Every structure is written in C-alpha cells, then in structure tokens.
C-alpha cells in the first residue's frame, strides 16, 4: 500500500476549499467553478472522506474510496454530501456553521489483501465487499474505539450489513488503504 503525501500548503488549501464549500452550500450560495493550480489537489489518485463535527458530535461523514474526479473536486462534493446526506444525522444548519469543524481523510488507492490480519491499527483503513454490499472504516475509527484487528474487521463487516465473520469467506474482497488525516484548526 502506498502512503498519501500532500505538502502542508496543499493540505491548508484543501481545508479552505472544504470550508468554502460547506459555507456556500449550507447558505444556499451558488458555487463558482473553482480552478486550482496545485498538482497535488488536481490528482485523481486519491479518494477522500469528509467528516463534520460539532464539538464531539458527528454532524456528517461521507466519502468515496475510488476517485472519479480530481481530489479537490471530490472533497468539495463530499463536504456537501456530509452536510446534507448522511442518513445518521440531520443536515447542518446555518446557525451551527461557526461550530462545525472539518476533518478530511485522503485515502490511498485500495489494495486487495491476502492476509487482513497483517494490517496495522491506526495506520490502515478497511474496505470489505461481498454479495453486493460494502463497508468502509477509516484508520482513526479503530484507534478511537481501542479495537484490535479482529474487531476492526468484524465492525467493518457489520457496517457493510454482513455477518461479522464475512471477511473470512472466499467471496469477500478485503482491501486496505493508508490515509492522511487533515484536521481544520480552530
């Protein structure tokens, strides 16, 4: 698995673009087409998840593991989706915009795993697919909950709507990825 690298200036620009997308989307302002002159942000190699938090409360998290657009376009699209289409939470309102903190997780390309038990907690994320269902958990989730690798695999299966041991089945595709987590500074 490859590691994700973005220079600090590109990371700051990505957070700025996400914040702008969030503010404009929630306020109903029509976005202008953004042109970005940064080869790292124009890359089509990375997927991305955008997580929105209000203090410790998750206010939305949506992403895409398989890039279909340039990184900055994926991040702006996922920002809007996290603010409005995460079925676990209500859409972000105008009055709470100032309290929302953005985290962007940039994902390396998925790598099919021969032995999922070799993944490192906190370093690798998981993507499990079987029978038309799939689930993703970011590397920070296992760390946050103090899971071992077995629990991480089982929880990813549950997120996919599968049995906890589905990752062991021959028809299951278990992939890993590395991630770069970019946190918005207050």
mmCIF file with all atom_site columns, C-alpha atoms in Angstrom:
data_model
loop_
_atom_site.group_PDB
_atom_site.id
_atom_site.type_symbol
_atom_site.label_atom_id
_atom_site.label_alt_id
_atom_site.label_comp_id
_atom_site.label_asym_id
_atom_site.label_entity_id
_atom_site.label_seq_id
_atom_site.pdbx_PDB_ins_code
_atom_site.Cartn_x
_atom_site.Cartn_y
_atom_site.Cartn_z
_atom_site.occupancy
_atom_site.B_iso_or_equiv
_atom_site.pdbx_formal_charge
_atom_site.auth_seq_id
_atom_site.auth_comp_id
_atom_site.auth_asym_id
_atom_site.auth_atom_id
_atom_site.pdbx_PDB_model_num
ATOM 1   C CA . UNK A 1 1   ? 0.000   0.000   0.000   1.00 0.00 ? 1   UNK A CA 1
ATOM 2   C CA . UNK A 1 2   ? 1.243   3.441   -0.846  1.00 0.00 ? 2   UNK A CA 1
ATOM 3   C CA . UNK A 1 3   ? 1.257   6.324   1.600   1.00 0.00 ? 3   UNK A CA 1
ATOM 4   C CA . UNK A 1 4   ? -0.617  9.533   0.875   1.00 0.00 ? 4   UNK A CA 1
ATOM 5   C CA . UNK A 1 5   ? 1.543   12.630  0.614   1.00 0.00 ? 5   UNK A CA 1
ATOM 6   C CA . UNK A 1 6   ? 0.291   16.212  0.369   1.00 0.00 ? 6   UNK A CA 1
ATOM 7   C CA . UNK A 1 7   ? 2.548   19.140  1.293   1.00 0.00 ? 7   UNK A CA 1
ATOM 8   C CA . UNK A 1 8   ? 1.292   21.297  4.159   1.00 0.00 ? 8   UNK A CA 1
ATOM 9   C CA . UNK A 1 9   ? 0.328   24.147  1.804   1.00 0.00 ? 9   UNK A CA 1
ATOM 10  C CA . UNK A 1 10  ? -1.845  21.745  -0.233  1.00 0.00 ? 10  UNK A CA 1
ATOM 11  C CA . UNK A 1 11  ? -3.419  20.455  2.983   1.00 0.00 ? 11  UNK A CA 1
ATOM 12  C CA . UNK A 1 12  ? -4.295  24.003  4.076   1.00 0.00 ? 12  UNK A CA 1
ATOM 13  C CA . UNK A 1 13  ? -5.768  24.779  0.650   1.00 0.00 ? 13  UNK A CA 1
ATOM 14  C CA . UNK A 1 14  ? -7.885  21.605  0.761   1.00 0.00 ? 14  UNK A CA 1
ATOM 15  C CA . UNK A 1 15  ? -9.328  22.580  4.167   1.00 0.00 ? 15  UNK A CA 1
ATOM 16  C CA . UNK A 1 16  ? -10.018 26.111  2.849   1.00 0.00 ? 16  UNK A CA 1
ATOM 17  C CA . UNK A 1 17  ? -11.850 24.700  -0.186  1.00 0.00 ? 17  UNK A CA 1
ATOM 18  C CA . UNK A 1 18  ? -13.885 22.376  2.021   1.00 0.00 ? 18  UNK A CA 1
ATOM 19  C CA . UNK A 1 19  ? -14.808 25.206  4.414   1.00 0.00 ? 19  UNK A CA 1
ATOM 20  C CA . UNK A 1 20  ? -15.844 27.425  1.487   1.00 0.00 ? 20  UNK A CA 1
ATOM 21  C CA . UNK A 1 21  ? -17.941 24.598  0.011   1.00 0.00 ? 21  UNK A CA 1
ATOM 22  C CA . UNK A 1 22  ? -19.628 23.987  3.382   1.00 0.00 ? 22  UNK A CA 1
ATOM 23  C CA . UNK A 1 23  ? -20.431 27.661  3.987   1.00 0.00 ? 23  UNK A CA 1
ATOM 24  C CA . UNK A 1 24  ? -21.759 28.258  0.466   1.00 0.00 ? 24  UNK A CA 1
ATOM 25  C CA . UNK A 1 25  ? -23.761 25.034  0.343   1.00 0.00 ? 25  UNK A CA 1
ATOM 26  C CA . UNK A 1 26  ? -25.477 25.486  3.711   1.00 0.00 ? 26  UNK A CA 1
ATOM 27  C CA . UNK A 1 27  ? -26.186 29.170  2.980   1.00 0.00 ? 27  UNK A CA 1
ATOM 28  C CA . UNK A 1 28  ? -27.583 28.302  -0.467  1.00 0.00 ? 28  UNK A CA 1
ATOM 29  C CA . UNK A 1 29  ? -24.981 30.337  -2.373  1.00 0.00 ? 29  UNK A CA 1
ATOM 30  C CA . UNK A 1 30  ? -24.329 29.113  -5.904  1.00 0.00 ? 30  UNK A CA 1
ATOM 31  C CA . UNK A 1 31  ? -20.741 27.917  -6.114  1.00 0.00 ? 31  UNK A CA 1
ATOM 32  C CA . UNK A 1 32  ? -18.442 29.357  -8.707  1.00 0.00 ? 32  UNK A CA 1
ATOM 33  C CA . UNK A 1 33  ? -16.373 26.823  -10.588 1.00 0.00 ? 33  UNK A CA 1
ATOM 34  C CA . UNK A 1 34  ? -13.123 26.623  -8.679  1.00 0.00 ? 34  UNK A CA 1
ATOM 35  C CA . UNK A 1 35  ? -9.823  26.466  -10.538 1.00 0.00 ? 35  UNK A CA 1
ATOM 36  C CA . UNK A 1 36  ? -6.945  25.116  -8.527  1.00 0.00 ? 36  UNK A CA 1
ATOM 37  C CA . UNK A 1 37  ? -3.326  25.427  -9.566  1.00 0.00 ? 37  UNK A CA 1
ATOM 38  C CA . UNK A 1 38  ? -1.870  22.712  -7.352  1.00 0.00 ? 38  UNK A CA 1
ATOM 39  C CA . UNK A 1 39  ? -0.801  19.392  -8.901  1.00 0.00 ? 39  UNK A CA 1
ATOM 40  C CA . UNK A 1 40  ? -1.397  17.559  -5.604  1.00 0.00 ? 40  UNK A CA 1
ATOM 41  C CA . UNK A 1 41  ? -5.011  18.730  -5.416  1.00 0.00 ? 41  UNK A CA 1
ATOM 42  C CA . UNK A 1 42  ? -5.571  18.027  -9.110  1.00 0.00 ? 42  UNK A CA 1
ATOM 43  C CA . UNK A 1 43  ? -4.519  14.396  -8.641  1.00 0.00 ? 43  UNK A CA 1
ATOM 44  C CA . UNK A 1 44  ? -7.051  11.710  -9.488  1.00 0.00 ? 44  UNK A CA 1
ATOM 45  C CA . UNK A 1 45  ? -5.185  9.083   -7.444  1.00 0.00 ? 45  UNK A CA 1
ATOM 46  C CA . UNK A 1 46  ? -6.892  9.564   -4.084  1.00 0.00 ? 46  UNK A CA 1
ATOM 47  C CA . UNK A 1 47  ? -10.291 9.016   -2.562  1.00 0.00 ? 47  UNK A CA 1
ATOM 48  C CA . UNK A 1 48  ? -11.488 11.205  0.299   1.00 0.00 ? 48  UNK A CA 1
ATOM 49  C CA . UNK A 1 49  ? -13.863 11.282  3.249   1.00 0.00 ? 49  UNK A CA 1
ATOM 50  C CA . UNK A 1 50  ? -15.084 14.483  4.853   1.00 0.00 ? 50  UNK A CA 1
ATOM 51  C CA . UNK A 1 51  ? -16.171 14.395  8.497   1.00 0.00 ? 51  UNK A CA 1
ATOM 52  C CA . UNK A 1 52  ? -18.039 17.260  10.107  1.00 0.00 ? 52  UNK A CA 1
ATOM 53  C CA . UNK A 1 53  ? -18.004 17.608  13.897  1.00 0.00 ? 53  UNK A CA 1
ATOM 54  C CA . UNK A 1 54  ? -19.779 19.928  16.316  1.00 0.00 ? 54  UNK A CA 1
ATOM 55  C CA . UNK A 1 55  ? -17.680 19.586  19.454  1.00 0.00 ? 55  UNK A CA 1
ATOM 56  C CA . UNK A 1 56  ? -17.674 15.790  19.951  1.00 0.00 ? 56  UNK A CA 1
ATOM 57  C CA . UNK A 1 57  ? -20.892 15.205  17.966  1.00 0.00 ? 57  UNK A CA 1
ATOM 58  C CA . UNK A 1 58  ? -20.574 13.765  14.469  1.00 0.00 ? 58  UNK A CA 1
ATOM 59  C CA . UNK A 1 59  ? -22.591 16.001  12.106  1.00 0.00 ? 59  UNK A CA 1
ATOM 60  C CA . UNK A 1 60  ? -21.860 14.084  8.929   1.00 0.00 ? 60  UNK A CA 1
ATOM 61  C CA . UNK A 1 61  ? -19.286 11.835  7.319   1.00 0.00 ? 61  UNK A CA 1
ATOM 62  C CA . UNK A 1 62  ? -19.369 10.772  3.691   1.00 0.00 ? 62  UNK A CA 1
ATOM 63  C CA . UNK A 1 63  ? -16.641 9.789   1.299   1.00 0.00 ? 63  UNK A CA 1
ATOM 64  C CA . UNK A 1 64  ? -15.538 7.987   -1.795  1.00 0.00 ? 64  UNK A CA 1
ATOM 65  C CA . UNK A 1 65  ? -12.825 5.302   -1.840  1.00 0.00 ? 65  UNK A CA 1
ATOM 66  C CA . UNK A 1 66  ? -12.485 5.182   -5.597  1.00 0.00 ? 66  UNK A CA 1
ATOM 67  C CA . UNK A 1 67  ? -11.607 8.530   -7.148  1.00 0.00 ? 67  UNK A CA 1
ATOM 68  C CA . UNK A 1 68  ? -13.736 9.686   -10.063 1.00 0.00 ? 68  UNK A CA 1
ATOM 69  C CA . UNK A 1 69  ? -12.600 13.314  -10.089 1.00 0.00 ? 69  UNK A CA 1
ATOM 70  C CA . UNK A 1 70  ? -9.700  15.485  -9.025  1.00 0.00 ? 70  UNK A CA 1
ATOM 71  C CA . UNK A 1 71  ? -9.016  15.428  -5.288  1.00 0.00 ? 71  UNK A CA 1
ATOM 72  C CA . UNK A 1 72  ? -10.263 18.961  -4.639  1.00 0.00 ? 72  UNK A CA 1
ATOM 73  C CA . UNK A 1 73  ? -13.489 18.212  -6.541  1.00 0.00 ? 73  UNK A CA 1
ATOM 74  C CA . UNK A 1 74  ? -14.031 15.004  -4.572  1.00 0.00 ? 74  UNK A CA 1
ATOM 75  C CA . UNK A 1 75  ? -13.502 16.887  -1.297  1.00 0.00 ? 75  UNK A CA 1
ATOM 76  C CA . UNK A 1 76  ? -15.949 19.675  -2.161  1.00 0.00 ? 76  UNK A CA 1
ATOM 77  C CA . UNK A 1 77  ? -18.560 17.131  -3.293  1.00 0.00 ? 77  UNK A CA 1
ATOM 78  C CA . UNK A 1 78  ? -18.092 15.034  -0.124  1.00 0.00 ? 78  UNK A CA 1
ATOM 79  C CA . UNK A 1 79  ? -18.291 18.179  2.034   1.00 0.00 ? 79  UNK A CA 1
ATOM 80  C CA . UNK A 1 80  ? -21.716 18.993  0.605   1.00 0.00 ? 80  UNK A CA 1
ATOM 81  C CA . UNK A 1 81  ? -22.813 15.364  0.977   1.00 0.00 ? 81  UNK A CA 1
ATOM 82  C CA . UNK A 1 82  ? -21.639 15.171  4.611   1.00 0.00 ? 82  UNK A CA 1
ATOM 83  C CA . UNK A 1 83  ? -23.551 18.373  5.389   1.00 0.00 ? 83  UNK A CA 1
ATOM 84  C CA . UNK A 1 84  ? -26.800 17.155  3.882   1.00 0.00 ? 84  UNK A CA 1
ATOM 85  C CA . UNK A 1 85  ? -26.986 13.454  3.001   1.00 0.00 ? 85  UNK A CA 1
ATOM 86  C CA . UNK A 1 86  ? -25.589 11.435  5.906   1.00 0.00 ? 86  UNK A CA 1
ATOM 87  C CA . UNK A 1 87  ? -28.686 9.449   6.951   1.00 0.00 ? 87  UNK A CA 1
ATOM 88  C CA . UNK A 1 88  ? -27.418 9.117   10.538  1.00 0.00 ? 88  UNK A CA 1
ATOM 89  C CA . UNK A 1 89  ? -27.725 12.850  11.300  1.00 0.00 ? 89  UNK A CA 1
ATOM 90  C CA . UNK A 1 90  ? -29.854 15.853  10.424  1.00 0.00 ? 90  UNK A CA 1
ATOM 91  C CA . UNK A 1 91  ? -28.449 18.292  7.813   1.00 0.00 ? 91  UNK A CA 1
ATOM 92  C CA . UNK A 1 92  ? -26.099 21.039  9.031   1.00 0.00 ? 92  UNK A CA 1
ATOM 93  C CA . UNK A 1 93  ? -27.952 24.310  9.653   1.00 0.00 ? 93  UNK A CA 1
ATOM 94  C CA . UNK A 1 94  ? -26.800 27.886  9.049   1.00 0.00 ? 94  UNK A CA 1
ATOM 95  C CA . UNK A 1 95  ? -26.817 28.695  12.769  1.00 0.00 ? 95  UNK A CA 1
ATOM 96  C CA . UNK A 1 96  ? -24.311 25.946  13.604  1.00 0.00 ? 96  UNK A CA 1
ATOM 97  C CA . UNK A 1 97  ? -21.792 26.684  10.806  1.00 0.00 ? 97  UNK A CA 1
ATOM 98  C CA . UNK A 1 98  ? -19.439 28.508  13.178  1.00 0.00 ? 98  UNK A CA 1
ATOM 99  C CA . UNK A 1 99  ? -19.318 25.463  15.455  1.00 0.00 ? 99  UNK A CA 1
ATOM 100 C CA . UNK A 1 100 ? -18.551 22.890  12.749  1.00 0.00 ? 100 UNK A CA 1
ATOM 101 C CA . UNK A 1 101 ? -15.012 21.517  12.494  1.00 0.00 ? 101 UNK A CA 1
ATOM 102 C CA . UNK A 1 102 ? -13.913 19.751  9.309   1.00 0.00 ? 102 UNK A CA 1
ATOM 103 C CA . UNK A 1 103 ? -11.671 16.700  9.061   1.00 0.00 ? 103 UNK A CA 1
ATOM 104 C CA . UNK A 1 104 ? -10.600 15.434  5.655   1.00 0.00 ? 104 UNK A CA 1
ATOM 105 C CA . UNK A 1 105 ? -9.237  11.922  5.280   1.00 0.00 ? 105 UNK A CA 1
ATOM 106 C CA . UNK A 1 106 ? -7.391  11.457  1.984   1.00 0.00 ? 106 UNK A CA 1
ATOM 107 C CA . UNK A 1 107 ? -7.202  7.772   1.014   1.00 0.00 ? 107 UNK A CA 1
ATOM 108 C CA . UNK A 1 108 ? -4.555  5.900   -0.935  1.00 0.00 ? 108 UNK A CA 1
ATOM 109 C CA . UNK A 1 109 ? -5.776  3.568   -3.685  1.00 0.00 ? 109 UNK A CA 1
ATOM 110 C CA . UNK A 1 110 ? -7.390  0.403   -2.306  1.00 0.00 ? 110 UNK A CA 1
ATOM 111 C CA . UNK A 1 111 ? -5.100  -2.640  -2.149  1.00 0.00 ? 111 UNK A CA 1
ATOM 112 C CA . UNK A 1 112 ? -6.597  -6.137  -2.088  1.00 0.00 ? 112 UNK A CA 1
ATOM 113 C CA . UNK A 1 113 ? -5.269  -8.029  0.939   1.00 0.00 ? 113 UNK A CA 1
ATOM 114 C CA . UNK A 1 114 ? -4.143  -11.629 1.101   1.00 0.00 ? 114 UNK A CA 1
ATOM 115 C CA . UNK A 1 115 ? -3.926  -11.556 4.908   1.00 0.00 ? 115 UNK A CA 1
ATOM 116 C CA . UNK A 1 116 ? -6.077  -8.842  6.501   1.00 0.00 ? 116 UNK A CA 1
ATOM 117 C CA . UNK A 1 117 ? -4.714  -9.710  9.942   1.00 0.00 ? 117 UNK A CA 1
ATOM 118 C CA . UNK A 1 118 ? -1.414  -8.049  8.961   1.00 0.00 ? 118 UNK A CA 1
ATOM 119 C CA . UNK A 1 119 ? -2.970  -4.568  8.861   1.00 0.00 ? 119 UNK A CA 1
ATOM 120 C CA . UNK A 1 120 ? -1.792  -2.070  11.470  1.00 0.00 ? 120 UNK A CA 1
ATOM 121 C CA . UNK A 1 121 ? -4.364  -0.409  13.728  1.00 0.00 ? 121 UNK A CA 1
ATOM 122 C CA . UNK A 1 122 ? -4.252  3.369   13.314  1.00 0.00 ? 122 UNK A CA 1
ATOM 123 C CA . UNK A 1 123 ? -2.299  3.166   10.054  1.00 0.00 ? 123 UNK A CA 1
ATOM 124 C CA . UNK A 1 124 ? -4.643  1.247   7.752   1.00 0.00 ? 124 UNK A CA 1
ATOM 125 C CA . UNK A 1 125 ? -8.311  1.560   6.901   1.00 0.00 ? 125 UNK A CA 1
ATOM 126 C CA . UNK A 1 126 ? -10.578 -1.230  5.695   1.00 0.00 ? 126 UNK A CA 1
ATOM 127 C CA . UNK A 1 127 ? -12.926 -1.748  2.760   1.00 0.00 ? 127 UNK A CA 1
ATOM 128 C CA . UNK A 1 128 ? -14.896 -5.001  2.706   1.00 0.00 ? 128 UNK A CA 1
ATOM 129 C CA . UNK A 1 129 ? -17.241 -6.049  -0.100  1.00 0.00 ? 129 UNK A CA 1
ATOM 130 C CA . UNK A 1 130 ? -19.317 -9.193  -0.502  1.00 0.00 ? 130 UNK A CA 1
ATOM 131 C CA . UNK A 1 131 ? -22.600 -10.053 -2.198  1.00 0.00 ? 131 UNK A CA 1
ATOM 132 C CA . UNK A 1 132 ? -23.205 -6.531  -3.492  1.00 0.00 ? 132 UNK A CA 1
ATOM 133 C CA . UNK A 1 133 ? -22.700 -4.964  -0.051  1.00 0.00 ? 133 UNK A CA 1
ATOM 134 C CA . UNK A 1 134 ? -19.707 -2.980  1.100   1.00 0.00 ? 134 UNK A CA 1
ATOM 135 C CA . UNK A 1 135 ? -18.465 -1.147  4.158   1.00 0.00 ? 135 UNK A CA 1
ATOM 136 C CA . UNK A 1 136 ? -15.597 1.200   4.934   1.00 0.00 ? 136 UNK A CA 1
ATOM 137 C CA . UNK A 1 137 ? -13.990 2.198   8.204   1.00 0.00 ? 137 UNK A CA 1
ATOM 138 C CA . UNK A 1 138 ? -11.248 4.805   8.350   1.00 0.00 ? 138 UNK A CA 1
ATOM 139 C CA . UNK A 1 139 ? -7.999  4.100   10.253  1.00 0.00 ? 139 UNK A CA 1
ATOM 140 C CA . UNK A 1 140 ? -8.866  6.525   13.059  1.00 0.00 ? 140 UNK A CA 1
ATOM 141 C CA . UNK A 1 141 ? -12.061 4.602   13.919  1.00 0.00 ? 141 UNK A CA 1
ATOM 142 C CA . UNK A 1 142 ? -10.191 1.557   15.241  1.00 0.00 ? 142 UNK A CA 1
ATOM 143 C CA . UNK A 1 143 ? -7.925  3.801   17.299  1.00 0.00 ? 143 UNK A CA 1
ATOM 144 C CA . UNK A 1 144 ? -10.850 5.831   18.639  1.00 0.00 ? 144 UNK A CA 1
ATOM 145 C CA . UNK A 1 145 ? -12.602 2.719   19.932  1.00 0.00 ? 145 UNK A CA 1
ATOM 146 C CA . UNK A 1 146 ? -9.476  0.818   21.005  1.00 0.00 ? 146 UNK A CA 1
ATOM 147 C CA . UNK A 1 147 ? -10.179 -2.124  18.680  1.00 0.00 ? 147 UNK A CA 1
ATOM 148 C CA . UNK A 1 148 ? -7.769  -4.887  17.779  1.00 0.00 ? 148 UNK A CA 1
ATOM 149 C CA . UNK A 1 149 ? -7.515  -6.003  14.138  1.00 0.00 ? 149 UNK A CA 1
ATOM 150 C CA . UNK A 1 150 ? -10.080 -8.806  14.553  1.00 0.00 ? 150 UNK A CA 1
ATOM 151 C CA . UNK A 1 151 ? -12.663 -6.378  15.972  1.00 0.00 ? 151 UNK A CA 1
ATOM 152 C CA . UNK A 1 152 ? -11.863 -3.848  13.227  1.00 0.00 ? 152 UNK A CA 1
ATOM 153 C CA . UNK A 1 153 ? -12.566 -6.489  10.569  1.00 0.00 ? 153 UNK A CA 1
ATOM 154 C CA . UNK A 1 154 ? -15.789 -7.570  12.288  1.00 0.00 ? 154 UNK A CA 1
ATOM 155 C CA . UNK A 1 155 ? -17.037 -3.993  12.704  1.00 0.00 ? 155 UNK A CA 1
ATOM 156 C CA . UNK A 1 156 ? -16.324 -3.239  9.028   1.00 0.00 ? 156 UNK A CA 1
ATOM 157 C CA . UNK A 1 157 ? -18.388 -6.295  8.092   1.00 0.00 ? 157 UNK A CA 1
ATOM 158 C CA . UNK A 1 158 ? -21.238 -5.085  10.311  1.00 0.00 ? 158 UNK A CA 1
ATOM 159 C CA . UNK A 1 159 ? -21.073 -1.641  8.700   1.00 0.00 ? 159 UNK A CA 1
ATOM 160 C CA . UNK A 1 160 ? -21.469 -3.377  5.323   1.00 0.00 ? 160 UNK A CA 1
ATOM 161 C CA . UNK A 1 161 ? -24.552 -5.217  6.602   1.00 0.00 ? 161 UNK A CA 1
ATOM 162 C CA . UNK A 1 162 ? -22.685 -8.542  6.597   1.00 0.00 ? 162 UNK A CA 1
ATOM 163 C CA . UNK A 1 163 ? -22.100 -11.196 9.260   1.00 0.00 ? 163 UNK A CA 1
ATOM 164 C CA . UNK A 1 164 ? -19.105 -10.426 11.488  1.00 0.00 ? 164 UNK A CA 1
ATOM 165 C CA . UNK A 1 165 ? -17.047 -13.262 10.019  1.00 0.00 ? 165 UNK A CA 1
ATOM 166 C CA . UNK A 1 166 ? -17.872 -12.442 6.375   1.00 0.00 ? 166 UNK A CA 1
ATOM 167 C CA . UNK A 1 167 ? -14.311 -11.173 5.853   1.00 0.00 ? 167 UNK A CA 1
ATOM 168 C CA . UNK A 1 168 ? -13.128 -14.828 6.075   1.00 0.00 ? 168 UNK A CA 1
ATOM 169 C CA . UNK A 1 169 ? -15.400 -16.014 3.248   1.00 0.00 ? 169 UNK A CA 1
ATOM 170 C CA . UNK A 1 170 ? -13.879 -16.779 -0.155  1.00 0.00 ? 170 UNK A CA 1
ATOM 171 C CA . UNK A 1 171 ? -16.217 -14.389 -1.981  1.00 0.00 ? 171 UNK A CA 1
ATOM 172 C CA . UNK A 1 172 ? -15.325 -11.435 0.265   1.00 0.00 ? 172 UNK A CA 1
ATOM 173 C CA . UNK A 1 173 ? -12.993 -8.775  -1.045  1.00 0.00 ? 173 UNK A CA 1
ATOM 174 C CA . UNK A 1 174 ? -10.979 -7.249  1.768   1.00 0.00 ? 174 UNK A CA 1
ATOM 175 C CA . UNK A 1 175 ? -8.923  -4.206  0.840   1.00 0.00 ? 175 UNK A CA 1
ATOM 176 C CA . UNK A 1 176 ? -6.801  -1.880  2.880   1.00 0.00 ? 176 UNK A CA 1
ATOM 177 C CA . UNK A 1 177 ? -5.616  1.666   2.428   1.00 0.00 ? 177 UNK A CA 1
ATOM 178 C CA . UNK A 1 178 ? -3.499  4.266   4.121   1.00 0.00 ? 178 UNK A CA 1
ATOM 179 C CA . UNK A 1 179 ? -4.785  7.719   4.865   1.00 0.00 ? 179 UNK A CA 1
ATOM 180 C CA . UNK A 1 180 ? -3.691  11.259  5.528   1.00 0.00 ? 180 UNK A CA 1
ATOM 181 C CA . UNK A 1 181 ? -5.914  12.978  8.072   1.00 0.00 ? 181 UNK A CA 1
ATOM 182 C CA . UNK A 1 182 ? -6.176  16.754  7.749   1.00 0.00 ? 182 UNK A CA 1
ATOM 183 C CA . UNK A 1 183 ? -7.877  18.496  10.655  1.00 0.00 ? 183 UNK A CA 1
ATOM 184 C CA . UNK A 1 184 ? -9.228  22.024  10.464  1.00 0.00 ? 184 UNK A CA 1
ATOM 185 C CA . UNK A 1 185 ? -7.570  24.217  13.075  1.00 0.00 ? 185 UNK A CA 1
ATOM 186 C CA . UNK A 1 186 ? -9.854  26.441  15.174  1.00 0.00 ? 186 UNK A CA 1
#
